[in-house]
Every structure is written in C-alpha cells, then in structure tokens.
Short mmCIF file of C-alpha atoms and ligand atoms in Angstrom, two decimals:
data_model
loop_
_atom_site.label_atom_id
_atom_site.label_comp_id
_atom_site.label_asym_id
_atom_site.label_seq_id
_atom_site.Cartn_x
_atom_site.Cartn_y
_atom_site.Cartn_z
CA MET C 23 -26.51 -1.34 20.58
CA THR C 24 -30.05 -0.19 21.04
CA PRO C 25 -32.97 -2.58 20.79
CA LEU C 26 -34.89 -2.31 17.52
CA ALA C 27 -38.34 -1.81 18.99
CA SER C 28 -39.26 -0.41 22.37
CA ALA C 29 -42.61 -2.17 22.43
CA ALA C 30 -42.44 -5.75 23.65
CA SER C 31 -43.80 -7.13 20.41
CA ALA C 32 -42.58 -10.56 19.44
CA ALA C 33 -40.93 -11.02 16.05
CA LEU C 34 -40.78 -14.27 14.15
CA LEU C 35 -37.41 -15.85 13.65
CA LEU C 36 -36.91 -18.23 10.77
CA ILE C 37 -33.80 -20.40 10.69
CA ALA C 38 -32.95 -22.50 7.66
CA PRO C 39 -29.88 -24.31 6.35
CA PHE C 40 -27.83 -21.88 4.26
CA ASP C 41 -29.13 -22.05 0.70
CA LYS C 42 -28.58 -19.44 -2.01
CA PRO C 43 -32.14 -19.65 -3.46
CA LEU C 44 -33.46 -18.32 -0.12
CA PHE C 45 -31.85 -15.02 -0.96
CA THR C 46 -33.91 -14.61 -4.12
CA THR C 47 -37.10 -14.47 -1.98
CA CYS C 48 -38.53 -11.77 0.30
CA LEU C 49 -36.33 -13.25 3.05
CA SER C 50 -33.30 -11.48 1.61
CA SER C 51 -34.38 -8.19 3.22
CA SER C 52 -34.65 -9.73 6.70
CA PHE C 53 -31.34 -11.61 6.83
CA TYR C 54 -29.35 -11.58 10.10
CA GLY C 55 -26.41 -13.72 9.05
CA SER C 56 -25.33 -17.32 8.54
CA TYR C 57 -23.70 -19.16 11.41
CA ARG C 58 -21.96 -22.48 11.82
CA ALA C 59 -24.34 -25.22 13.01
CA GLY C 60 -22.01 -28.20 12.54
CA LEU C 61 -18.97 -29.27 10.56
CA ASN C 62 -19.23 -27.27 7.32
CA THR C 63 -22.97 -26.73 7.93
CA TYR C 64 -24.35 -23.21 8.18
CA HIS C 65 -27.74 -21.97 9.33
CA SER C 66 -29.14 -18.66 8.14
CA VAL C 67 -31.21 -16.48 10.46
CA PHE C 68 -34.09 -14.34 9.15
CA MET C 69 -36.67 -12.12 10.85
CA PRO C 70 -39.32 -11.78 8.13
CA ASP C 71 -42.43 -9.65 8.45
CA ALA C 72 -45.82 -11.36 8.56
CA THR C 73 -46.49 -11.04 4.83
CA CYS C 74 -43.16 -12.55 3.88
CA PHE C 75 -43.53 -15.24 6.51
CA ASP C 76 -46.99 -16.23 5.23
CA SER C 77 -45.66 -16.71 1.73
CA PHE C 78 -43.58 -19.61 3.09
CA ALA C 79 -46.37 -21.22 5.07
CA VAL C 80 -46.73 -24.09 2.64
CA GLY C 81 -43.51 -25.69 1.47
CA GLY C 82 -41.35 -23.59 -0.84
CA PRO C 83 -37.66 -22.84 -0.42
CA ALA C 84 -37.96 -22.45 3.36
CA ALA C 85 -39.62 -25.83 3.90
CA GLU C 86 -36.77 -26.98 6.17
CA ALA C 87 -36.91 -23.86 8.30
CA HIS C 88 -37.38 -23.73 12.07
CA VAL C 89 -39.63 -20.98 13.30
CA MET C 90 -39.71 -19.37 16.74
CA GLU C 91 -40.58 -16.12 18.47
CA PHE C 92 -38.19 -13.54 19.80
CA THR C 93 -38.91 -10.34 21.74
CA ARG C 94 -36.09 -7.93 21.18
CA THR C 95 -36.63 -5.47 24.05
CA GLU C 96 -33.30 -5.10 25.87
CA ARG C 97 -32.26 -8.51 24.64
CA GLU C 98 -29.81 -9.68 22.02
CA LEU C 99 -29.63 -12.80 19.93
CA VAL C 100 -26.40 -14.68 20.49
CA TRP C 101 -25.24 -17.59 18.35
CA VAL C 102 -23.09 -20.05 20.27
CA GLU C 103 -21.20 -22.78 18.46
CA LYS C 104 -18.80 -25.61 19.20
CA GLU C 105 -15.48 -25.09 17.51
CA VAL C 106 -13.68 -27.57 15.31
CA VAL C 107 -11.11 -29.09 17.68
CA GLU C 108 -9.32 -32.41 17.92
CA ALA C 109 -11.41 -35.03 19.73
CA SER C 110 -8.51 -35.72 22.10
CA LEU C 111 -8.87 -32.20 23.48
CA THR C 112 -12.64 -32.19 23.92
CA ASN C 113 -12.64 -35.65 25.51
CA ALA C 114 -10.27 -34.43 28.18
CA GLU C 115 -12.44 -31.40 28.83
CA LYS C 116 -14.84 -31.67 31.76
CA GLU C 117 -16.68 -28.39 31.19
CA SER C 118 -20.04 -28.62 29.51
CA MET C 119 -22.82 -26.33 28.43
CA ASP C 120 -24.59 -27.19 31.72
CA ASP C 121 -21.93 -25.24 33.58
CA PHE C 122 -22.45 -22.41 31.17
CA PHE C 123 -26.03 -21.96 32.32
CA LYS C 124 -24.97 -22.18 35.99
CA HIS C 125 -22.26 -19.55 35.54
CA PHE C 126 -24.43 -16.88 34.04
CA GLY C 127 -24.25 -14.57 37.09
CA TYR C 128 -20.47 -14.46 36.71
CA ILE C 129 -20.67 -12.08 33.76
CA HIS C 130 -22.51 -9.53 35.85
CA ALA C 131 -20.01 -9.86 38.69
CA THR C 132 -17.01 -9.54 36.39
CA VAL C 133 -17.94 -6.88 33.87
CA PRO C 134 -20.60 -4.68 35.45
CA ASN C 135 -20.92 -2.23 32.57
CA VAL C 136 -20.20 -3.95 29.30
CA GLY C 137 -21.08 -2.29 26.04
CA GLY C 138 -22.27 0.80 27.92
CA GLN C 139 -25.36 -1.14 29.01
CA GLN C 140 -27.17 -1.03 32.32
CA ALA C 141 -26.16 -4.18 34.14
CA PHE C 142 -28.61 -7.02 34.40
CA SER C 143 -30.48 -6.89 37.72
CA GLY C 144 -30.49 -10.62 38.27
CA SER C 145 -34.21 -10.60 39.01
CA SER C 146 -35.40 -11.83 35.65
CA PRO C 147 -36.71 -15.39 35.85
CA HIS C 148 -35.42 -16.15 32.32
CA PRO C 149 -32.01 -14.58 31.91
CA LEU C 150 -31.16 -16.95 29.08
CA GLU C 151 -33.49 -18.57 26.62
CA VAL C 152 -32.54 -21.24 24.13
CA LEU C 153 -34.37 -20.51 20.88
CA HIS C 154 -32.78 -23.02 18.55
CA GLN C 155 -30.40 -25.92 19.01
CA THR C 156 -28.31 -28.32 16.97
CA PRO C 157 -25.76 -30.75 18.48
CA ASP C 158 -23.03 -28.18 17.84
CA ALA C 159 -24.81 -24.84 18.16
CA LEU C 160 -27.39 -22.84 20.11
CA LEU C 161 -29.23 -19.63 19.40
CA LEU C 162 -29.81 -17.78 22.67
CA SER C 163 -31.87 -14.79 23.68
CA VAL C 164 -29.76 -12.91 26.26
CA PRO C 165 -30.25 -9.65 28.19
CA SER C 166 -28.31 -6.97 26.27
CA ALA C 167 -25.85 -6.16 29.06
CA GLU C 168 -24.77 -9.79 29.45
CA ALA C 169 -24.53 -10.50 25.74
CA TYR C 170 -21.09 -8.88 25.53
CA GLY C 171 -19.65 -11.04 28.29
CA ILE C 172 -20.89 -14.44 27.14
CA ASP C 173 -17.37 -15.55 26.18
CA LEU C 174 -16.34 -15.30 29.86
CA ILE C 175 -18.50 -18.27 30.82
CA LEU C 176 -18.50 -20.35 27.66
CA PRO C 177 -16.89 -23.77 27.78
CA ARG C 178 -13.46 -23.48 26.24
CA PHE C 179 -14.28 -24.98 22.87
CA TRP C 180 -17.42 -22.96 22.26
CA LYS C 181 -17.61 -19.45 20.92
CA SER C 182 -20.29 -16.83 20.63
CA THR C 183 -21.40 -14.18 18.16
CA ILE C 184 -23.88 -11.40 18.85
CA LEU C 185 -26.28 -11.08 15.93
CA PRO C 186 -26.54 -7.62 14.38
CA SER C 187 -29.40 -5.39 15.57
CA SER C 188 -30.72 -4.81 12.06
CA PRO C 189 -30.81 -6.93 8.88
CA VAL C 190 -27.67 -7.36 6.81
CA GLU C 191 -27.31 -7.76 3.10
CA TYR C 192 -25.95 -11.03 1.75
CA ILE C 193 -23.33 -10.05 -0.83
CA PRO C 194 -21.21 -12.80 -2.39
CA VAL C 195 -17.76 -11.64 -3.54
CA PRO C 196 -18.26 -10.40 -7.15
CA PHE C 197 -16.29 -12.35 -9.78
CA GLU C 198 -14.67 -9.20 -11.21
CA ASP C 199 -13.43 -8.09 -7.78
CA VAL C 200 -11.24 -11.19 -7.65
CA GLU C 201 -9.54 -10.24 -10.95
CA PRO C 202 -6.49 -8.61 -9.29
CA ILE C 203 -5.89 -11.78 -7.26
CA ARG C 204 -6.24 -14.00 -10.35
CA ASN C 205 -3.74 -11.77 -12.17
CA VAL C 206 -1.14 -12.03 -9.42
CA LEU C 207 -1.71 -15.78 -9.11
CA GLY C 208 -1.37 -16.30 -12.87
CA LYS C 209 1.98 -14.49 -13.02
CA LEU C 210 3.34 -15.68 -9.69
CA ARG C 211 6.98 -16.73 -9.57
CA PHE C 212 9.92 -16.38 -7.19
CA ASP C 213 10.99 -12.76 -6.79
CA PRO C 214 14.44 -12.42 -5.19
CA VAL C 215 13.65 -8.93 -3.91
CA VAL C 216 10.50 -10.17 -2.16
CA ALA C 217 12.56 -13.02 -0.70
CA SER C 218 15.23 -10.66 0.62
CA ILE C 219 12.54 -8.51 2.25
CA VAL C 220 10.56 -11.29 3.92
CA ASN C 221 13.78 -12.98 5.06
CA ASN C 222 14.63 -9.77 6.88
CA ILE C 223 11.93 -10.46 9.49
CA SER C 224 13.71 -10.77 12.81
CA LEU C 225 12.88 -13.92 14.75
CA PRO C 226 14.44 -12.69 18.04
CA GLN C 227 12.33 -9.53 17.75
CA MET C 228 9.20 -11.66 17.29
CA LYS C 229 10.02 -13.49 20.52
CA ASP C 230 10.37 -10.17 22.35
CA ASP C 231 7.12 -8.84 20.88
CA VAL C 232 4.99 -11.81 21.83
CA ARG C 233 6.47 -11.82 25.34
CA PHE C 234 5.46 -8.19 25.75
CA LEU C 235 1.91 -9.00 24.64
CA THR C 236 1.54 -12.00 26.97
CA GLY C 237 3.20 -10.23 29.90
CA GLU C 238 5.88 -12.95 30.04
CA ASP C 239 8.66 -10.36 29.76
CA GLY C 240 7.62 -8.76 33.07
CA LYS C 241 7.87 -5.32 31.42
CA SER C 242 4.45 -4.70 29.95
CA GLY C 243 2.48 -5.55 33.08
CA ILE C 244 -0.15 -7.15 30.84
CA VAL C 245 -2.16 -9.82 32.66
CA SER C 246 -4.93 -10.12 30.10
CA ARG C 247 -5.87 -8.62 26.75
CA HIS C 248 -9.52 -9.55 27.11
CA SER C 249 -11.63 -6.87 25.41
CA PHE C 250 -12.62 -5.09 28.65
CA THR C 251 -9.26 -5.11 30.44
CA PRO C 252 -6.58 -2.45 31.07
CA GLY C 253 -4.02 -4.84 29.54
CA ALA C 254 -5.79 -4.64 26.20
CA ILE C 255 -5.50 -0.82 26.30
CA VAL C 256 -1.77 -1.11 27.08
CA ALA C 257 -1.43 -3.49 24.13
CA ALA C 258 -3.43 -1.23 21.78
CA ASN C 259 -1.30 1.82 22.53
CA TRP C 260 1.91 -0.16 22.25
CA ILE C 261 0.94 -1.77 18.92
CA LYS C 262 -0.02 1.67 17.59
CA ALA C 263 3.32 3.18 18.63
CA ARG C 264 5.38 0.31 17.15
CA ILE C 265 3.57 0.39 13.80
CA GLU C 266 3.76 4.19 13.63
CA GLU C 267 7.55 3.94 14.03
CA SER C 268 7.55 2.05 10.73
CA GLY C 269 6.02 4.97 8.82
CA ALA C 270 2.29 4.19 9.05
CA LYS C 271 -0.45 6.44 10.39
CA CYS C 272 -2.46 4.64 13.06
CA GLU C 273 -5.80 5.27 14.64
CA LEU C 274 -7.44 3.71 17.70
CA TRP C 275 -10.97 3.19 16.39
CA THR C 276 -13.64 2.60 19.01
CA PHE C 277 -16.51 0.51 17.68
CA ILE C 278 -18.47 -0.07 20.92
CA THR C 279 -18.12 1.93 24.14
CA GLY C 280 -16.31 -0.10 26.77
CA PHE C 281 -14.51 -2.32 24.25
CA THR C 282 -10.86 -1.83 23.44
CA PRO C 283 -10.52 -0.29 19.96
CA ASN C 284 -9.32 -1.60 16.63
CA VAL C 285 -5.76 -0.45 15.91
CA ILE C 286 -5.94 0.61 12.26
CA CYS C 287 -2.64 1.56 10.62
CA ARG C 288 -2.27 2.77 7.07
CA TYR C 289 0.56 3.22 4.57
CA GLU C 290 -0.63 5.49 1.76
CA SER C 291 0.15 4.33 -1.74
CA THR C 292 2.84 6.33 -3.55
CA VAL C 293 0.88 6.03 -6.81
CA PRO C 294 -2.83 6.73 -7.33
CA SER C 295 -4.78 3.81 -5.84
CA ASP C 296 -8.52 3.49 -5.23
CA THR C 297 -8.26 0.25 -3.27
CA ARG C 298 -6.50 -1.19 -0.25
CA ILE C 299 -5.01 -4.43 1.00
CA ILE C 300 -5.62 -5.38 4.62
CA VAL C 301 -3.24 -7.55 6.64
CA SER C 302 -4.68 -8.31 10.05
CA GLY C 303 -4.86 -10.25 13.30
CA HIS C 304 -6.73 -9.72 16.57
CA TYR C 305 -5.05 -8.59 19.76
CA ASP C 306 -7.81 -9.37 22.25
CA SER C 307 -7.63 -12.69 24.12
CA ARG C 308 -9.60 -15.16 26.16
CA GLY C 309 -8.53 -17.05 29.31
CA SER C 310 -9.91 -19.81 31.50
CA PHE C 311 -13.21 -19.48 33.38
CA GLY C 312 -12.71 -17.72 36.68
CA SER C 313 -9.13 -16.59 35.96
CA THR C 314 -8.12 -13.02 35.23
CA ARG C 315 -5.06 -14.21 33.28
CA ALA C 316 -5.50 -14.31 29.49
CA PRO C 317 -2.05 -14.12 27.90
CA GLY C 318 -3.25 -15.14 24.42
CA GLY C 319 0.26 -16.09 23.27
CA ASP C 320 -1.00 -18.11 20.34
CA ASP C 321 -4.58 -16.76 20.12
CA ASP C 322 -3.84 -14.26 18.80
CA GLY C 323 -0.54 -12.97 20.14
CA SER C 324 0.99 -14.88 17.24
CA GLY C 325 -1.03 -13.09 14.54
CA THR C 326 -0.41 -9.75 16.26
CA THR C 327 3.31 -10.51 16.35
CA SER C 328 3.20 -11.30 12.65
CA LEU C 329 1.70 -7.84 12.02
CA LEU C 330 4.44 -6.22 14.11
CA ALA C 331 7.14 -8.21 12.31
CA ILE C 332 5.80 -7.05 8.96
CA ALA C 333 5.59 -3.43 10.15
CA ARG C 334 9.10 -3.46 11.64
CA THR C 335 10.51 -4.84 8.39
CA ILE C 336 8.63 -2.25 6.33
CA GLY C 337 10.22 0.41 8.53
CA ARG C 338 13.73 -1.07 8.44
CA LYS C 339 13.68 -1.40 4.66
CA GLY C 340 11.94 1.92 4.00
CA LEU C 341 9.33 0.13 1.86
CA LYS C 342 6.67 2.09 -0.01
CA PHE C 343 3.62 0.51 -1.61
CA HIS C 344 1.78 0.89 -4.89
CA THR C 345 -1.60 0.18 -3.28
CA ASN C 346 -2.91 1.52 0.02
CA VAL C 347 -1.97 -0.91 2.73
CA GLU C 348 -3.60 -1.32 6.14
CA LEU C 349 -2.20 -3.33 9.02
CA ILE C 350 -4.99 -3.87 11.53
CA ALA C 351 -5.03 -5.39 15.01
CA PHE C 352 -8.70 -5.99 15.71
CA GLY C 353 -10.41 -5.88 19.11
CA GLY C 354 -13.57 -7.72 20.14
CA GLU C 355 -12.84 -10.83 18.07
CA GLU C 356 -13.55 -13.16 20.98
CA GLN C 357 -17.02 -11.66 21.46
CA GLY C 358 -17.91 -12.52 17.86
CA ARG C 359 -15.64 -10.48 15.54
CA LEU C 360 -17.24 -7.23 16.70
CA GLY C 361 -14.33 -4.96 15.73
CA SER C 362 -13.93 -6.33 12.23
CA ILE C 363 -17.67 -6.49 11.55
CA ALA C 364 -17.98 -2.81 12.43
CA TYR C 365 -15.03 -1.85 10.20
CA ALA C 366 -16.01 -4.03 7.22
CA ARG C 367 -19.58 -2.70 7.26
CA LYS C 368 -18.34 0.90 7.53
CA LEU C 369 -16.11 0.48 4.47
CA LYS C 370 -18.92 -1.21 2.55
CA VAL C 371 -21.39 1.59 3.35
CA GLU C 372 -18.81 4.17 2.28
CA GLY C 373 -18.31 2.35 -1.03
CA GLU C 374 -14.63 1.67 -0.33
CA LYS C 375 -12.76 -1.01 -2.28
CA ILE C 376 -10.62 -3.76 -0.79
CA ALA C 377 -8.45 -5.92 -3.03
CA LEU C 378 -7.65 -8.54 -0.37
CA VAL C 379 -7.81 -9.25 3.36
CA VAL C 380 -5.33 -11.73 4.89
CA GLN C 381 -6.12 -12.45 8.52
CA ALA C 382 -3.64 -14.27 10.78
CA ASP C 383 -5.21 -16.04 13.74
CA MET C 384 -3.24 -18.69 15.69
CA LEU C 385 0.02 -19.36 13.86
CA ALA C 386 2.39 -20.87 16.40
CA TYR C 387 1.10 -24.14 17.82
CA ARG C 388 2.64 -27.29 16.41
CA ALA C 389 1.40 -30.65 17.68
CA PRO C 390 4.03 -33.24 18.71
CA ASP C 391 5.45 -35.22 15.77
CA GLU C 392 3.77 -32.97 13.20
CA PRO C 393 5.67 -30.99 10.57
CA LEU C 394 5.67 -27.20 10.36
CA GLN C 395 2.33 -26.32 8.79
CA LEU C 396 0.18 -23.66 7.24
CA GLY C 397 -3.58 -24.21 7.47
CA LEU C 398 -5.93 -22.47 5.07
CA PRO C 399 -9.71 -22.13 5.30
CA GLU C 400 -11.83 -24.90 3.83
CA THR C 401 -15.03 -22.87 3.60
CA ILE C 402 -14.87 -19.24 4.67
CA GLY C 403 -12.58 -17.49 2.22
CA THR C 404 -12.18 -16.51 -1.42
CA PRO C 405 -10.81 -19.64 -3.16
CA GLU C 406 -8.42 -17.65 -5.39
CA ALA C 407 -7.05 -15.76 -2.37
CA THR C 408 -6.50 -19.02 -0.52
CA GLN C 409 -4.77 -20.52 -3.58
CA LEU C 410 -2.54 -17.45 -3.86
CA VAL C 411 -1.43 -17.83 -0.24
CA ALA C 412 -0.81 -21.56 -0.76
CA ASN C 413 1.37 -20.95 -3.82
CA ILE C 414 3.26 -18.11 -2.17
CA SER C 415 3.95 -20.38 0.78
CA ALA C 416 5.51 -23.01 -1.50
CA ILE C 417 7.85 -20.33 -2.88
CA TYR C 418 8.94 -18.38 0.21
CA SER C 419 8.38 -20.80 3.10
CA PRO C 420 8.83 -24.25 1.49
CA GLU C 421 9.41 -25.76 4.94
CA LEU C 422 5.67 -25.40 5.67
CA ILE C 423 3.30 -28.24 4.73
CA VAL C 424 0.22 -26.51 3.35
CA GLY C 425 -3.24 -27.97 3.91
CA TYR C 426 -6.82 -27.08 4.71
CA SER C 427 -8.70 -26.69 7.98
CA ALA C 428 -12.36 -26.65 8.95
CA ALA C 429 -11.42 -24.59 12.04
CA CYS C 430 -12.85 -21.39 10.92
CA CYS C 431 -14.04 -18.01 11.09
CA SER C 432 -11.74 -15.24 12.10
CA ASP C 433 -11.92 -11.52 11.22
CA HIS C 434 -11.54 -12.06 7.45
CA GLN C 435 -15.07 -13.50 7.51
CA SER C 436 -16.48 -10.09 8.45
CA PHE C 437 -15.14 -8.75 5.14
CA TYR C 438 -15.94 -11.85 3.11
CA ASP C 439 -19.57 -11.75 4.33
CA VAL C 440 -20.07 -8.27 2.86
CA GLY C 441 -18.50 -9.16 -0.48
CA TYR C 442 -14.78 -8.42 -0.04
CA PRO C 443 -12.14 -11.00 -1.05
CA GLY C 444 -10.37 -12.50 1.94
CA THR C 445 -8.63 -15.50 3.44
CA GLN C 446 -6.91 -16.62 6.62
CA VAL C 447 -3.61 -18.13 7.67
CA PHE C 448 -3.72 -20.68 10.52
CA GLU C 449 -1.31 -23.04 12.28
CA ARG C 450 -2.61 -26.45 11.27
CA ALA C 451 -4.07 -28.39 8.36
CA GLY C 452 -6.84 -29.78 10.56
CA PRO C 453 -8.89 -28.96 13.64
CA ILE C 454 -7.55 -26.88 16.52
CA ALA C 455 -5.08 -29.02 18.49
CA ASP C 456 -3.55 -26.48 20.88
CA PRO C 457 -4.14 -27.74 24.45
CA MET C 458 -3.82 -24.14 25.70
CA TYR C 459 -6.53 -22.79 23.39
CA HIS C 460 -8.71 -20.25 25.26
CA ASN C 461 -6.76 -21.07 28.38
CA SER C 462 -4.87 -18.96 30.89
CA GLY C 463 -1.80 -21.03 30.06
CA ASP C 464 -1.55 -19.77 26.46
CA LEU C 465 2.04 -18.54 26.84
CA SER C 466 4.81 -18.42 24.24
CA ASP C 467 7.30 -20.19 26.49
CA ARG C 468 5.85 -23.69 26.39
CA GLU C 469 6.06 -27.00 24.59
CA GLY C 470 4.52 -26.88 21.14
CA TYR C 471 4.83 -23.12 20.67
CA SER C 472 6.88 -22.96 17.48
CA PHE C 473 8.58 -19.69 16.61
CA GLU C 474 9.90 -21.36 13.49
CA GLN C 475 6.36 -21.95 12.23
CA LEU C 476 5.24 -18.47 13.29
CA TYR C 477 8.20 -17.00 11.37
CA GLY C 478 7.43 -19.11 8.28
CA ILE C 479 3.76 -18.12 8.20
CA SER C 480 4.64 -14.45 8.79
CA LYS C 481 6.84 -14.55 5.72
CA VAL C 482 3.90 -15.93 3.72
CA GLN C 483 1.53 -13.22 4.95
CA PHE C 484 4.14 -10.57 4.14
CA ALA C 485 5.03 -11.98 0.69
CA THR C 486 1.32 -12.09 -0.19
CA LEU C 487 1.08 -8.40 0.67
CA LEU C 488 4.18 -7.56 -1.39
CA HIS C 489 3.05 -9.49 -4.47
CA MET C 490 -0.47 -8.05 -4.32
CA ALA C 491 0.37 -4.43 -3.47
CA GLY C 492 3.49 -3.81 -5.54
CA PHE C 493 6.24 -1.87 -3.77
CA GLU C 494 9.46 0.12 -4.08
CA LEU C 495 12.62 0.24 -2.00
CA PRO C 496 14.62 3.43 -1.45
CA LYS C 497 17.26 4.00 -4.16
C1 NAG W 503 17.65 -6.68 7.84
O1 NAG W 503 18.24 -5.76 6.96
C2 NAG W 503 19.05 -4.77 7.59
C3 NAG W 503 19.57 -3.83 6.51
O2 NAG W 503 18.58 -3.49 5.60
C4 NAG W 503 20.19 -5.43 8.33
O3 NAG W 503 20.93 -4.46 9.02
C5 NAG W 503 19.62 -6.44 9.31
O4 NAG W 503 20.69 -7.16 9.90
C6 NAG W 503 18.71 -7.43 8.59
N1 NAG W 503 18.10 -8.29 9.59
C7 NAG W 503 17.84 -9.57 9.36
C8 NAG W 503 17.22 -10.33 10.48
O5 NAG W 503 18.07 -10.12 8.30
C1 NAG W 504 -0.30 -23.19 -7.65
O1 NAG W 504 0.58 -24.21 -7.30
C2 NAG W 504 0.18 -25.48 -7.78
C3 NAG W 504 1.12 -26.49 -7.16
O2 NAG W 504 2.46 -26.18 -7.46
C4 NAG W 504 0.21 -25.49 -9.29
O3 NAG W 504 -0.19 -26.74 -9.80
C5 NAG W 504 -0.74 -24.43 -9.79
O4 NAG W 504 -0.63 -24.31 -11.18
C6 NAG W 504 -0.42 -23.08 -9.15
N1 NAG W 504 -1.49 -22.18 -9.50
C7 NAG W 504 -1.30 -21.14 -10.29
C8 NAG W 504 -2.53 -20.39 -10.69
O5 NAG W 504 -0.19 -20.77 -10.65
ZN1 ZN W 505 -8.38 -16.00 17.64
#
C-alpha cells in the first residue's frame, strides 16, 4: 500500500459514533470505515477536507465527533479492538496493552519485509502513536512496514485492522438484493435429497483434514499458518489441490505481496446465472507471542475443514449447481480481513453480483457442560441470511442449540460492508470461550474440541448452499 500523499501534510481525522445521518453529509465521501469501539458500539472514521470539516464546526450531526491530526507519510492507521470474550478468560490473562507497546520491536525482528515495505529503522522516536482511545479500542498511527505485523504483538484478546488507504463507500445491503434469500426462507422445508447429501460428509475425513492443517498428523510439516509463513503456503497449495479434485477450478489470488494468497475455487453453474454464492473460511492463523507455532485448529482450521468437507462431498456425489458457487479459503484475516476486503472490493468495482456469503470462523470449541451450539452474528450480518441459517440448522442439524453472539466480524463483514448479503456461522451463542484462542495450543486433539459440533455446523453451511444455489445429481 502506498501512502496517499508524499508531502508530510497533516490531515484531519474525525471519529464519530456510527450514525446513518452522517452519511447524508459531505462526510460520506471521506469515509474510512466503521470499527468496533465497545460491545455493539461502532465508531466511524472520516478524513474530511477543510471545507467539509468547517461545515461541522458548530454542532450538527457530527457534534459528538472526536477530531485529531494524522500525517500519512509512510504510516498507516490501525484500529485495535478488544474482542468479545468470556470474562473468565480475560481475567486469567496477564498480558496487557502495556506489553504491546514494549514489544513493538519484535515485529521488525520477526517479519523483516512485510507487505513489501522497507523495514522500520527503529530510529523513529514515535514508532506508535495513539490517536483515539475508548476502553475497548485504540486507533494507532503506525509505520507502514510494521502495520502488517501488529497481530504478532497484540495481547491475545485484541485484534487489529489496517484502515484502507483511500476512502470507501458506505453501501447498505439493498432490500431487493435480499429477495432471493427471502424466497428460499419463505419456502424452506425439509428436503430428503439435501439431507442425504449433507449427511454424506465424512467425519473421519474431517479429523484427518484438520490434523494436516495443524501439523498434528506429522505429515504436512506445518508449524504455523500465519500469513507470512511457509506453512501457510503449504496449506494454500494443499487446499487448492483438494478442492480441485472435487471438480472446481481454483486460483491462488495474491492481494498483497508477501502475504499468502486467497484460495478461490469456483464451480460454474450448469444453467445461466449472473450471480454467485460464496462459502468461506480463513486458513491463516495466529499463535502466542514469541512462539513460532500457530496451529489454528479451531481458528480457523475448523472453518477451513468445513470447506474441505463440503468440497469432498460435492466431488463424491458429482453435484452440479444452478448458481455459480465459490468456496474460498481467505488469507490475511488475522491482520484485519485483508484478503476478503480485497476480494469483496474487486467484485464490487467490477459490478459482480453475490446472492449470499456464509463465512465459517471457529466452529469446534464447546465449553464444558454446554450443549452443541451454533452461534450467529448479533450485529454484522444480513438478518434474513442469519434467519435462513438458523432455520436450516433446525431442520438438518437439530442437535445444535442455535443462538446469537456478539463475538464478531469475520470475512463476511468485508462483503456486507460493501452491500453484499452475508452472515457467519460460529461455535457459541455467546462470547468467545475457547481457552486456546489465538494461542499456540490451538490443536484439534484437546479437551473441548468437538468434532460433533464441527460436523453439525458444516452440515448447516452446506445445506444453506444447496437450498440457495439449487443443484442436480448425476442421473
Ligand atoms: C457417501 O456416499 C457414497 C456414495 O455416494 C458412499 O460410498 C459413502 O460411504 C458415503 N459416505 C458417508 C460418510 O456417508
Ligand atoms: C424460522 O423458524 C422459526 C422457528 O421455527 C419459525 O417461527 C419461522 O416462521 C421460520 N421462518 C420462516 C421465514 O420460515
Ligand atoms: Zn478467525
């Protein structure tokens, strides 16, 4: 990413609680995204020009805004937020944001050439600047080269997003674009053919697949699937090969130099179709500070395994679809959904249609004494899409207790933010409870890792695809 301006001229940043009326003002053309600032609270970031800024000087819709200066030259804006996790986990956690500031040099030592950027020299007196702060979030100004490695030093329950280098358009999902989902939801009932297909997912195969991805099987040699590691490349090539065996065409799509690519696999519709359905997960992972091991068995080896299970079943059954279907394993999710943002924006710019995105991120963890669950997004998602998934779950995986979660924001958000319908499937109707979240111990062979739940949620993701896309089996 290249800095916007080469001159060291300061721009004004305006940050205000997310509010739709703001987008009817001149601010709409200087929007840089809305980010989580607290539980179900979002702050919108704008970089207005002086004329626009002056029009808000006295009161008006931006009265609650915070204003600060930012000089873009070779720096990026990075939003850092505390995730929604069970208090029992955070209380046990000794890391704090103080350590984060102390560890900054670690990024440079670990990933010397991230994002194709010249590494930070270490001589700057202000490597990190805090521009805005809430109890649960920070907006930082970071040297460009380090911005891509922020996740390596973040406390475990915090995550970061690099803001785009130019303004983005705020596009709510148009009502008429949700019509296909409403139609399927309105007519939804048990389909024995769909049931026989989703029940063909092989649980033993899922165990093998996740063990390959985590390196637990001793065959893949994967130590980490962090976005800059050789293990992520091994995983990308392997995922591509497995999904291609099922009849899809796959592409390794590089979105930023130095990052592992998105694995984008497509089954062409057998009838004319001007839209597509995306079923996705992310294959990159995050480990513990200072450790090179990042097995990502749950986050998001589980969602990636769901994709593979769906692909393998499509192949075994010889399924063909009546809508274009894409199975995508995204890269760069842990650095702020970089792979999915790039792809969603590309499709939007090209005027492509998407009927639905169903992202799977963390499907397998089951807390002690809790039932098998399916968690759906409380805020970020198209309500009809979320309802469709809930109702499909009741039909094909009735063993799952369906509920809502404030834990949020996986790759479906990148599509939702540019006006495409999308939702997410998650492991719990509540905050994140997995003690191995963003930890080097996130293996599949451990207490709480439930293949039964992973299998149940996979069936739901698959059945949603089948009901939405329409399909045929060989005669
Ligand atoms: C899936 O279906 C195939 C035949 O279509 C069958 O051979 C295989 O045993 C089935 N697997 C499972 C797990 O049901
Ligand atoms: C979804 O399921 C709920 C619970 O069974 C039901 O009340 C509702 O009517 C269903 N929605 C649609 C649109 O079918
Ligand atoms: Zn994840």
